[in-house]
C-alpha cells in the first residue's frame, strides 16, 4: 500500500522566525534604498511581527491542553448512546424480575388453594382412612400409611416422568444414534414398570382408593378403567402419532388392539360379576335383625378378588407397552413413549385449567 509522502510546511507558514528569509529581505532593502537607515523599519516591523507571532504561538500551545482536556472529559455520542442502552436494559431487567416474582406469588397462591381443596375433599370422605367409611361411632379412622407412602412416591414418579419426557424430546430433535436412544427408551419402560409395582402395593393397602383413581387428576379419572387407562383406547390415540408404519406394523398393532379389547371385555365382565356377588353378600339375611356381622365377613372375602382385578388390568397395560416396543423400531418406540407421556401431561393440564376456570357467583 502506498503511503502518502510527508509534506513539510515552511517555517514561514508556521509563524516561526526564518533567518534566511530575513536576510533576503535586508538585501532587497539595500538594493532599493542604498543606505542602512532606510532598511531599519523593515527590521523593526519584522521583529514586531516575530514577537506577536511568538506570543500567539505560545498562547496556542498553552491553550491546546485545556481544549484537549475538555474534549476528553466530554462523553462522545457513542458513549452516551451506550449508557442509554445500559439504562434501558437495566429497566427492562427490573420489570422482568418484578413480573417473575408476581408469577411465583400467583403460582404459590394457586398451589395453596389446590392443597386446601384437596384437604377439604379428603375430610369430606373422599379419602382419609376411609373418610365416611368410619366406625359405627362415626369417628374417622387413622390415615392409611400405605396410601400416604404411595401419594408421595407417585408425586416423585410424575416429576421424574416429566424430566424423562423432556430428555427424550431433546434427544429426538437432536437426532442422536439408536444406541443412545435405546438407553432412554429402556429407562422410560422401567419407569412405567415402577408405577405398576407402586399401584400393586397401594391396592393391598386400600383397593378402593386405587379403583376410584383419587391419585389421578379429574380429567384422567374421566377415562379411568379399573384404576388406569384402557390399553385399546390408548392404541387408537397413539397409532396416528407414530406414522409412518409399514403394512406389517399396522397389522401387528391392529391384532394387538383386538387382543387388548378381548382381555378388557373379560376383565369388565368379571368386575360386573364381582359387583353382583358383593351386592348379594351385603343384602343377605333380614334387614330388620339389626346385625350384619355375618354379611360383612362374606363381603370382605369377596373384596380380596378386587385386588386381583387391579393387578390383572395393570399387567395388561404393561404387556401392551412391551408389545408395542417390540413391534416398532427404536426411533418409533421413542416417539410412541413421548406421545404417551405428553398425552397424560395434557390431561393433567386440562384438569388444572378446569379447576381454576372463572366461576360465576352462586
PDB file of C-alpha atoms in Angstrom, residues 43 48 106 122 154 206 234 289 292 338:
ATOM      1  CA  UNK A  43      13.847  45.167  10.883  1.00  0.00           C
ATOM      2  CA  UNK A  48       7.368  43.191  15.977  1.00  0.00           C
ATOM      3  CA  UNK A 106     -49.569 -16.278  41.923  1.00  0.00           C
ATOM      4  CA  UNK A 122     -60.442 -35.763  51.900  1.00  0.00           C
ATOM      5  CA  UNK A 154     -46.422 -41.020  42.877  1.00  0.00           C
ATOM      6  CA  UNK A 206     -56.722 -49.752  50.054  1.00  0.00           C
ATOM      7  CA  UNK A 234     -54.690 -45.675  24.036  1.00  0.00           C
ATOM      8  CA  UNK A 289     -82.481 -58.017  62.535  1.00  0.00           C
ATOM      9  CA  UNK A 292     -74.859 -57.646  59.858  1.00  0.00           C
ATOM     10  CA  UNK A 338     -43.033 -39.394  24.015  1.00  0.00           C
TER      11      UNK A 338
END
